[in-house]
XYZ file of C-alpha atoms in Angstrom:
555
model
C -2.971 33.461 -27.278
C -0.648 32.235 -30.013
C 2.345 30.205 -28.824
C 4.854 27.803 -30.307
C 4.508 24.113 -29.567
C 7.476 24.294 -27.203
C 5.861 27.168 -25.310
C 2.533 25.318 -25.190
C 4.311 22.311 -23.693
C 5.871 24.452 -20.950
C 2.562 26.188 -20.173
C 0.825 22.819 -19.905
C 3.534 21.560 -17.552
C 2.967 24.619 -15.380
C -0.773 23.876 -15.419
C -0.002 20.440 -14.005
C 2.063 21.887 -11.173
C 5.394 20.656 -12.526
C 8.266 22.427 -10.788
C 11.160 20.139 -11.756
C 12.280 18.379 -14.934
C 15.215 15.968 -15.186
C 16.745 15.966 -18.634
C 19.544 16.157 -21.178
C 19.350 18.325 -24.326
C 19.826 17.435 -27.978
C 18.909 18.601 -31.469
C 15.293 17.420 -31.531
C 14.446 19.220 -28.265
C 16.299 22.507 -28.824
C 13.056 24.446 -29.130
C 11.827 22.935 -25.868
C 15.064 23.849 -24.103
C 14.807 27.396 -25.435
C 11.298 27.647 -23.951
C 12.574 26.118 -20.701
C 15.279 28.797 -20.548
C 12.603 31.481 -20.698
C 10.578 29.668 -18.003
C 13.492 28.981 -15.632
C 11.847 30.977 -12.838
C 8.882 28.577 -12.930
C 10.382 25.191 -13.752
C 13.743 23.973 -12.513
C 15.678 21.871 -14.983
C 18.143 19.345 -13.544
C 20.854 18.531 -16.068
C 21.823 14.908 -15.504
C 24.926 13.124 -16.768
C 23.036 10.471 -18.777
C 19.415 10.137 -19.842
C 18.968 6.956 -17.814
C 19.843 9.062 -14.769
C 17.008 11.423 -15.744
C 14.444 8.632 -15.861
C 15.570 7.192 -12.509
C 15.606 10.662 -10.929
C 12.065 11.347 -12.166
C 11.044 7.969 -10.734
C 12.695 8.673 -7.351
C 11.104 12.135 -7.255
C 7.678 10.587 -7.915
C 8.037 7.795 -5.367
C 9.297 10.134 -2.654
C 6.751 12.932 -3.171
C 3.702 11.188 -4.629
C 3.719 13.687 -7.510
C 4.307 12.941 -11.189
C 7.998 12.821 -12.116
C 9.013 14.357 -15.458
C 12.036 13.562 -17.625
C 13.084 14.964 -20.995
C 15.398 13.620 -23.700
C 16.164 14.115 -27.349
C 15.361 11.687 -30.162
C 17.208 8.475 -31.024
C 19.755 7.456 -28.384
C 18.457 10.077 -25.956
C 15.019 8.466 -26.078
C 16.298 4.887 -25.909
C 18.452 5.746 -22.901
C 15.206 6.446 -21.026
C 13.810 2.975 -21.708
C 15.253 1.153 -18.680
C 13.956 3.865 -16.343
C 10.525 3.826 -17.978
C 10.353 0.027 -17.593
C 11.430 0.342 -13.957
C 8.605 2.805 -13.297
C 6.110 0.619 -15.165
C 6.905 -2.511 -13.151
C 6.543 -0.628 -9.852
C 3.507 1.511 -10.794
C 5.262 4.887 -10.604
C 3.667 7.986 -12.241
C 6.248 9.395 -14.665
C 5.767 11.464 -17.825
C 8.677 11.007 -20.222
C 8.943 13.616 -22.979
C 11.096 12.879 -26.004
C 11.965 14.818 -29.113
C 11.424 13.290 -32.545
C 12.598 14.149 -36.036
C 10.393 16.453 -38.107
C 7.187 14.944 -39.467
C 8.550 15.195 -43.029
C 11.485 12.947 -42.022
C 9.522 10.231 -40.213
C 10.082 6.717 -41.552
C 13.146 7.665 -43.598
C 15.881 6.430 -41.233
C 16.704 10.042 -40.540
C 19.531 11.080 -38.228
C 18.669 10.095 -34.652
C 15.269 8.732 -35.634
C 13.869 5.837 -33.651
C 10.316 4.583 -33.141
C 10.257 5.253 -29.418
C 6.478 4.869 -29.142
C 6.785 1.393 -30.646
C 9.687 0.527 -28.370
C 7.925 1.672 -25.197
C 4.419 0.423 -25.960
C 4.743 -2.638 -23.650
C 6.236 -0.599 -20.770
C 3.949 2.439 -20.617
C 0.334 2.909 -19.573
C -0.054 4.879 -22.786
C 2.132 6.753 -25.235
C 1.767 9.371 -27.964
C 3.560 10.705 -31.000
C 2.572 14.333 -31.600
C 2.465 15.390 -35.265
C -0.027 18.263 -34.969
C 0.648 21.270 -32.731
C -3.098 21.798 -32.289
C -3.345 18.487 -30.422
C -0.322 19.005 -28.184
C -1.998 20.677 -25.190
C -4.736 18.078 -24.870
C -2.207 15.253 -25.188
C -0.031 16.665 -22.391
C -3.079 17.043 -20.144
C -4.227 13.504 -20.929
C -0.756 12.124 -20.264
C -0.682 13.501 -16.723
C -4.201 12.290 -16.021
C -3.389 8.768 -17.219
C -0.096 8.649 -15.299
C -1.906 9.470 -12.033
C -5.286 7.784 -12.269
C -6.125 4.245 -11.141
C -2.973 2.187 -10.894
C -0.275 4.787 -11.673
C 2.418 4.330 -14.275
C 4.606 5.979 -16.912
C 3.334 7.758 -20.026
C 5.538 8.831 -22.949
C 4.982 11.859 -25.209
C 7.105 11.890 -28.382
C 7.003 15.315 -30.076
C 8.177 15.952 -33.629
C 10.632 18.843 -33.863
C 8.563 20.866 -36.321
C 5.612 20.649 -33.915
C 7.688 22.402 -31.230
C 8.333 25.261 -33.684
C 4.813 25.511 -35.135
C 2.390 28.110 -33.745
C -1.094 27.396 -32.420
C -3.720 28.917 -30.172
C -3.201 28.139 -26.496
C -6.004 28.465 -23.963
C -5.085 27.897 -20.304
C -7.015 25.164 -18.556
C -7.199 24.050 -14.944
C -6.127 20.406 -14.555
C -9.001 18.033 -14.056
C -9.077 16.464 -10.598
C -8.057 12.822 -10.627
C -11.214 10.749 -10.416
C -11.519 8.917 -7.133
C -11.325 5.179 -7.624
C -14.685 3.612 -6.805
C -14.979 0.709 -4.387
C -16.473 -1.414 -7.213
C -16.912 -4.456 -4.970
C -20.498 -4.871 -3.789
C -21.586 -4.636 -0.171
C -22.442 -8.335 0.081
C -18.851 -9.198 -0.870
C -17.569 -6.852 1.845
C -19.868 -8.607 4.328
C -18.613 -12.004 3.154
C -15.005 -10.863 3.657
C -15.816 -9.585 7.143
C -17.413 -12.935 8.060
C -14.372 -14.855 6.853
C -12.005 -12.558 8.769
C -14.066 -12.874 11.953
C -14.066 -16.678 11.709
C -10.392 -17.134 10.875
C -8.070 -18.441 13.593
C -4.691 -17.899 11.934
C -4.987 -14.925 9.561
C -2.103 -12.849 8.214
C -1.950 -9.653 6.153
C 0.442 -9.055 3.257
C 0.900 -5.337 2.551
C 2.275 -4.414 -0.860
C 3.357 -1.240 -2.609
C -0.242 -0.539 -3.589
C -1.067 0.348 0.026
C 1.388 3.259 -0.040
C 0.318 4.323 -3.535
C -3.298 4.418 -2.366
C -2.395 6.396 0.764
C -4.051 3.639 2.779
C -1.364 3.227 5.423
C -3.401 4.578 8.343
C -6.389 2.470 7.291
C -4.176 -0.627 7.245
C -2.828 0.114 10.720
C -6.361 0.564 12.095
C -7.524 -2.673 10.466
C -4.554 -4.708 11.733
C -4.689 -3.302 15.254
C -8.433 -3.841 15.595
C -8.234 -7.452 14.414
C -4.740 -8.185 15.895
C -3.759 -9.770 12.566
C 0.029 -10.152 12.081
C 1.407 -8.203 9.116
C 4.147 -8.869 6.584
C 5.203 -6.746 3.609
C 6.625 -7.238 0.166
C 9.856 -5.454 -0.763
C 7.758 -2.734 -2.430
C 5.536 -2.571 0.639
C 8.331 -1.618 3.060
C 7.030 1.274 5.192
C 3.402 0.674 4.276
C 3.082 -0.817 7.774
C 5.473 0.371 10.509
C 8.454 -1.914 11.003
C 8.352 -0.958 14.688
C 4.777 -2.187 15.242
C 4.433 -5.310 17.414
C 2.245 -6.948 14.764
C 4.967 -6.661 12.105
C 6.694 -9.952 11.234
C 9.178 -8.741 8.620
C 9.364 -9.243 4.873
C 7.837 -12.215 3.043
C 9.222 -14.531 0.402
C 12.594 -15.505 -0.990
C 14.464 -13.352 1.539
C 11.655 -13.062 4.057
C 11.967 -13.783 7.753
C 11.501 -17.340 8.939
C 8.681 -16.120 11.174
C 6.774 -14.706 8.223
C 7.282 -17.679 5.951
C 6.282 -20.152 8.673
C 3.199 -18.040 9.422
C 2.188 -18.069 5.750
C 2.468 -21.850 5.661
C 0.375 -22.232 8.825
C -2.216 -19.524 8.136
C -5.874 -20.231 7.396
C -6.556 -16.835 5.796
C -4.062 -14.878 3.707
C -5.146 -11.260 3.085
C -3.078 -9.631 0.334
C -3.510 -5.874 -0.043
C -2.025 -3.944 -2.978
C 0.370 -6.760 -3.855
C 0.797 -8.756 -7.046
C 1.964 -12.195 -5.836
C 5.277 -12.076 -7.696
C 7.463 -15.154 -7.921
C 9.811 -13.664 -5.281
C 6.875 -13.715 -2.841
C 5.203 -17.051 -3.556
C 8.143 -19.152 -4.858
C 6.567 -22.610 -5.404
C 2.974 -21.670 -6.192
C 1.640 -25.180 -5.520
C 2.972 -25.059 -1.961
C 2.222 -21.436 -1.081
C -0.102 -20.951 1.918
C -1.427 -24.514 1.528
C -3.924 -24.256 4.411
C -5.205 -20.762 3.641
C -8.016 -19.162 1.749
C -6.713 -16.209 -0.267
C -8.334 -12.773 -0.027
C -6.958 -10.177 -2.458
C -7.721 -6.450 -2.216
C -6.415 -4.531 -5.228
C -7.249 -1.676 -7.581
C -6.260 -3.622 -10.709
C -8.591 -6.459 -11.710
C -5.838 -7.857 -13.970
C -3.866 -8.851 -10.845
C -6.679 -10.943 -9.382
C -5.984 -14.615 -10.039
C -3.019 -13.850 -12.317
C -0.432 -15.764 -10.305
C -2.443 -17.572 -7.636
C -6.024 -18.747 -7.073
C -8.011 -16.100 -5.165
C -11.068 -17.116 -3.127
C -12.213 -13.646 -2.049
C -11.457 -10.899 -4.608
C -12.148 -7.307 -3.532
C -11.466 -4.924 -6.410
C -11.357 -1.144 -6.182
C -10.266 1.653 -3.881
C -7.990 0.011 -1.287
C -8.409 2.859 1.187
C -12.218 2.784 1.054
C -12.420 -1.022 1.138
C -10.214 -1.144 4.238
C -12.334 1.544 5.903
C -15.510 -0.486 5.285
C -13.999 -3.761 6.469
C -12.506 -2.157 9.597
C -15.836 -0.563 10.474
C -17.650 -3.914 10.309
C -15.089 -6.437 11.534
C -15.024 -7.727 15.126
C -12.426 -6.333 17.492
C -10.146 -9.175 18.553
C -8.004 -9.890 21.606
C -4.376 -10.974 21.456
C -4.729 -14.657 20.531
C -2.798 -17.925 20.712
C -1.890 -17.260 17.083
C -0.307 -13.925 18.032
C 1.594 -15.634 20.843
C 2.848 -18.282 18.428
C 4.104 -15.545 16.086
C 5.891 -13.874 19.013
C 7.560 -17.190 19.904
C 8.814 -17.547 16.320
C 10.129 -13.975 16.365
C 12.206 -14.763 19.451
C 13.363 -18.112 18.109
C 14.234 -16.942 14.589
C 15.461 -13.335 14.642
C 17.423 -11.891 11.745
C 21.021 -12.495 12.748
C 23.161 -9.438 13.339
C 26.731 -9.965 14.503
C 30.079 -8.229 14.103
C 32.716 -10.586 15.582
C 35.218 -7.820 14.998
C 34.397 -7.771 11.279
C 32.502 -5.117 9.363
C 29.022 -6.548 8.763
C 26.206 -5.097 6.592
C 23.665 -5.613 9.369
C 25.751 -3.554 11.796
C 26.205 -0.706 9.308
C 22.456 -0.523 8.662
C 21.530 -0.768 12.334
C 23.873 2.131 13.122
C 22.475 4.053 10.147
C 18.976 3.515 11.561
C 19.978 4.713 15.034
C 21.924 7.746 13.843
C 19.115 8.904 11.528
C 16.407 8.185 14.092
C 14.809 5.939 11.491
C 13.749 9.043 9.548
C 15.986 8.901 6.470
C 14.651 8.136 3.002
C 16.555 5.095 1.761
C 17.094 4.365 -1.921
C 18.874 1.224 -3.066
C 20.532 -0.293 -6.049
C 19.807 -3.999 -6.676
C 21.523 -6.971 -5.070
C 22.508 -8.183 -1.610
C 22.718 -4.654 -0.208
C 19.101 -4.061 -1.304
C 17.870 -6.978 0.807
C 20.061 -6.054 3.776
C 18.578 -2.537 3.608
C 15.083 -4.052 3.683
C 15.956 -6.354 6.585
C 17.946 -4.175 8.981
C 16.590 -0.619 8.620
C 13.114 -0.246 10.135
C 10.719 1.743 7.936
C 7.945 3.544 9.757
C 6.270 5.462 6.945
C 5.351 5.110 3.275
C 7.603 6.488 0.528
C 10.622 5.947 2.776
C 12.118 2.930 0.962
C 12.681 3.461 -2.767
C 13.930 0.453 -4.689
C 13.507 -1.221 -8.058
C 11.363 -4.197 -7.142
C 9.765 -5.527 -10.304
C 12.523 -4.922 -12.851
C 15.475 -5.227 -10.453
C 17.422 -2.399 -12.090
C 21.089 -2.155 -11.121
C 22.086 1.503 -11.369
C 18.664 2.735 -10.222
C 19.564 3.970 -6.754
C 21.805 6.987 -7.341
C 19.448 8.658 -9.823
C 16.489 7.891 -7.558
C 18.419 9.315 -4.592
C 18.990 12.566 -6.513
C 15.314 12.788 -7.472
C 14.146 12.061 -3.931
C 16.530 14.646 -2.426
C 15.320 17.329 -4.845
C 11.707 16.416 -4.113
C 12.302 16.333 -0.333
C 15.032 18.907 0.332
C 14.485 18.835 4.100
C 14.988 15.061 4.380
C 18.229 13.119 4.590
C 18.369 10.740 1.624
C 20.783 7.798 1.592
C 21.548 5.482 -1.314
C 22.556 1.989 -0.198
C 24.618 0.569 -3.054
C 26.749 -2.369 -4.078
C 30.037 -1.747 -5.842
C 28.730 -3.441 -8.997
C 25.560 -1.340 -9.168
C 27.353 1.881 -8.237
C 29.744 1.554 -11.179
C 26.812 1.522 -13.606
C 25.623 5.078 -13.002
C 28.276 6.642 -10.763
C 28.526 9.456 -13.335
C 25.446 10.964 -11.670
C 27.704 12.004 -8.791
C 28.535 14.952 -11.047
C 24.849 15.905 -11.010
C 24.636 15.650 -7.211
C 27.763 17.800 -6.835
C 26.584 20.451 -9.293
C 23.268 20.907 -7.513
C 24.855 20.750 -4.038
C 22.771 17.799 -2.896
C 23.774 16.424 0.527
C 22.990 12.827 -0.396
C 24.909 9.959 1.182
C 26.022 6.972 -0.888
C 26.855 3.934 1.253
C 28.723 1.420 -0.908
C 28.756 -2.123 0.455
C 31.939 -3.033 -1.365
C 32.608 -6.764 -1.529
C 34.499 -6.570 -4.822
C 31.966 -8.914 -6.397
C 28.519 -9.121 -7.930
C 27.432 -10.366 -4.548
C 23.941 -11.761 -5.128
C 24.932 -13.639 -8.283
C 28.084 -14.913 -6.563
C 25.937 -16.115 -3.648
C 23.761 -18.113 -6.035
C 26.856 -19.538 -7.710
C 28.129 -20.597 -4.299
C 24.874 -22.165 -3.095
C 23.453 -23.630 -6.288
C 26.317 -23.884 -8.836
C 29.012 -25.654 -6.780
C 30.981 -22.408 -6.301
C 31.710 -21.960 -10.001
C 32.277 -18.210 -9.868
C 31.745 -17.245 -13.494
C 32.239 -13.501 -14.181
C 31.193 -12.333 -10.722
C 34.538 -11.174 -9.307
C 35.009 -7.449 -9.964
C 38.043 -6.662 -7.860
C 39.209 -4.026 -10.337
C 41.129 -1.855 -7.940
C 38.718 1.064 -8.260
C 39.384 3.640 -5.552
C 35.867 4.861 -4.759
C 37.153 7.471 -2.323
C 39.397 9.004 -5.004
C 36.548 8.743 -7.517
C 34.208 10.641 -5.204
C 36.795 13.363 -4.670
C 37.432 13.597 -8.418
C 33.746 14.432 -8.897
C 33.911 17.011 -6.087
C 32.145 14.867 -3.483
C 33.464 13.804 -0.082
C 34.917 10.287 0.020
C 35.557 8.087 3.049
C 36.793 4.541 3.545
C 35.585 2.283 6.385
C 37.094 -1.122 7.158
C 36.280 -1.684 10.866
C 33.092 -1.582 12.965
C 34.532 1.077 15.243
C 34.889 3.462 12.256
C 31.224 3.255 11.235
C 29.706 5.846 13.589
C 32.231 8.586 12.892
C 31.887 8.154 9.129
C 28.094 8.176 9.230
C 27.974 11.184 11.561
C 30.257 13.179 9.251
C 28.237 12.165 6.204
C 24.900 12.999 7.807
C 26.211 16.419 8.857
C 26.983 17.474 5.267
C 24.737 20.345 4.161
C 25.562 20.883 0.501
C 28.003 18.192 -0.645
C 27.387 14.539 -1.542
C 29.273 11.989 0.559
C 30.420 8.543 -0.591
C 31.348 6.006 2.101
C 33.148 2.904 0.895
C 32.353 0.139 3.410
C 34.719 -2.754 2.737
C 32.900 -6.004 3.526
C 33.817 -9.634 2.983
C 33.364 -11.094 -0.497
C 31.533 -14.121 0.906
C 29.050 -12.198 3.072
C 25.625 -13.626 2.244
C 21.966 -12.696 2.437
C 20.013 -15.014 4.710
C 17.416 -16.378 4.877
C 17.054 -17.500 1.266
C 14.489 -19.842 -0.268
C 16.119 -22.145 -2.862
C 14.631 -22.235 -6.383
C 11.518 -24.409 -6.554
C 11.177 -24.785 -2.769
C 8.239 -23.790 -0.605
C 8.788 -20.496 1.221
C 9.071 -22.204 4.619
C 12.044 -24.265 3.373
C 14.630 -21.575 4.017
C 18.388 -21.739 4.121
C 19.303 -19.788 7.250
C 23.102 -20.047 7.313
């Protein structure tokens, strides 16, 4: 059948099972929006307040559901406003397809109104990108984009479509989407056997679970492997929920803000098994002094990660799920060992400190949030101290439950991601844990949450400062607080009400439960809770720059 390019795009999105698009219209995408209007019974369009909100919402939708998130923007500034969200998705391996409008093909390269080379700009932060100048190629490009976004190590793909292409007519033939090819194991059987031998012989092994475990859907396989071998488990920030935080083998997070138990265990271990993790600087800190007594085993889908940041002795490349199944089948079943007992002693000796002393403390707020939600809420975060507190004091029992910008560290990410996650999981309670600095960046998306009657909860940990930067200035810059005080007198409760949301202020521990219960009971209105905490509240533990990860500052 003959269709316009815009209609072909919509039909191809339907082919791929797309039910939601986050976007903002403009001149170069008018034809697409006209086709969307006609297809509104099939595809829901969420009109955001700013294009960056669209990219973060698509990202949150993808992380929460495991499906591909889709965002749409016009040319020029509309396209460039997506860039931060695309980079966020790229760093954390999130499948997003970003669709942008472009000036007509006859105007390309002429500094036309709202023309920008968005494919050139996004080349380093996408798995692949396209500029579509021929309507006859559009359908195949859209299909390829979704395949690339999903296959292997997921990531964002951008499709830039010239305006005249959306108006041109071409033949459209429906096509069933190709199944995503299963990732092969790749690693040979003798290497699996070698890994099994090393695991069986190790006396002080530990497992590091990264975000790749959740992406691969290998959570159950990891649990079976850990419980059979009795190996203690830690996670990266991106790996929160990939192994249950309630499991006795769980030691807490690793690295710069990891638990003392975990970081001591790393330094004492003789075998360090990293699964779906990339050994970022926030994990290893001083690379020369990381796991000095251990052999490193690295299981990952992406061969580019093997040996990139640290020497790997036993690389196992391929399908994480299948590799874990094979190893678990062959490895010896172990009893609770002296090593496990030592870990338990450290856990008792060095717990994460949670106190109130009559003051409103982040740890207390998050512990009450955990209890009142039964540990079942999906938590999104902005970036800063509150992000680490959320990782430390809320226990995550399942994958896709903790959504946070890990690699790029994007302030302003959380609210858009919270909106996307709530739309993707309408039956879940979704909470955005925010700092006052991050919340200011994209608080305009409250208008989106109100319009679509989303019962999200925004918990602002308001210390009237850029808390994490201020903490560094205090600890490492002799308390020279340069540009980190933001006590601007903003009334977040009034702001929430101005947008049509519910606003509450909490200053005392005894007010926490009532505020959270009211917020969690909301059915169709966003709730903002302004928790007023002390400006000098700090994240501990913290590993100083250049130190080994077992050299933590605890107080």
